[in-house]
XYZ file of C-alpha atoms in Angstrom:
84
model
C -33.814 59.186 -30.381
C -34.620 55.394 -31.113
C -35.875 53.316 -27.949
C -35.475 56.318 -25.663
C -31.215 56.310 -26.102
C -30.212 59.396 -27.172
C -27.752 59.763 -29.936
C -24.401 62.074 -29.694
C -24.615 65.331 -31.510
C -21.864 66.484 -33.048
C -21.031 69.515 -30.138
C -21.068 67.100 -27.235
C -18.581 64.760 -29.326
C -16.532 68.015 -29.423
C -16.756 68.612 -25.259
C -15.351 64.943 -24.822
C -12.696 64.549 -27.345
C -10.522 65.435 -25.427
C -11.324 63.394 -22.739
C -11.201 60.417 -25.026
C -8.173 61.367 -26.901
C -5.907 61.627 -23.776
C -4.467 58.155 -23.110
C -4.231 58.593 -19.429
C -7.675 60.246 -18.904
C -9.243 57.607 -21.119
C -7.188 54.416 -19.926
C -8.874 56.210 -15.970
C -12.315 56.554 -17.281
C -11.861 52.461 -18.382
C -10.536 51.276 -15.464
C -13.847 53.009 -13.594
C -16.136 51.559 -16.315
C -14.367 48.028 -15.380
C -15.105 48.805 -11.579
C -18.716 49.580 -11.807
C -19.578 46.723 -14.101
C -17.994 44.149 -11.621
C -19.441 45.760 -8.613
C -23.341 45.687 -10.594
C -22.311 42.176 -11.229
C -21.828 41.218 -8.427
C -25.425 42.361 -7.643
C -26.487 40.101 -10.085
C -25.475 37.286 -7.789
C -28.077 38.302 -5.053
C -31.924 36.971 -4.683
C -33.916 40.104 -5.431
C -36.855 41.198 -6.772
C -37.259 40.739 -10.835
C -37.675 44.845 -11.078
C -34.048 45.081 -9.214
C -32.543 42.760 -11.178
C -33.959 44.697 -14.586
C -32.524 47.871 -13.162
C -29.036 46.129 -12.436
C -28.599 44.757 -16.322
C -30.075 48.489 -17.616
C -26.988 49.646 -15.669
C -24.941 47.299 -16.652
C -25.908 47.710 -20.498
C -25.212 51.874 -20.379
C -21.596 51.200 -18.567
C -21.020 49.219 -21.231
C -22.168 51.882 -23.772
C -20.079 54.284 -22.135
C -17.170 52.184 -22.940
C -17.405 52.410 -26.881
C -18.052 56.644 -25.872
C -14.139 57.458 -27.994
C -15.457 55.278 -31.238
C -18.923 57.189 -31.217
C -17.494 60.195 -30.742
C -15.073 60.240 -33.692
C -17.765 58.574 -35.839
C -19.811 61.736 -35.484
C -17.182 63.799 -36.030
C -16.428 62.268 -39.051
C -20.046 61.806 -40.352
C -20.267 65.360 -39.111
C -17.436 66.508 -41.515
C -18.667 64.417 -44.331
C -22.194 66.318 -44.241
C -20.172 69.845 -44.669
């Protein structure tokens, strides 16, 4: 791992192709990605302490990860398949 984020191996891209590969299922998991990031923005717009607000934007930052999670997980794959 680099900076403590932990990189996909090529089983666990496996597990959640299909999950990514089904339009419907990944259009849902999107739309809940969309919901979460305006709801932690909305946070943002709140006087708090500068260790809440850090936690908020770290949230923020791995929703936002999680929407690329269909790219990463066919680049694996297919680095995983050029190693064979």
């Amino acid at each position: 791992t680099s900076r403590g984020t932990a990189t996909m191996t090529p089983e666990i891209a496996r597990d959640i192709l299909p999950l990514v590969n089904d339009g419907c299922h990944h259009d849902t998991l999107m739309r809940y990605l969309d919901y979460r990031i305006n709801g932690l923005r909305s946070k943002l717009e709140i006087p708090g302490d500068h260790n809440a607000l850090l936690s908020v934007q770290g949230q923020i930052k791995e929703l936002r990860k999680m929407k690329s999670i269909q790219a990463e997980a066919r680049g694996v794959l297919e680095n995983d398949r050029r190693d064979v």
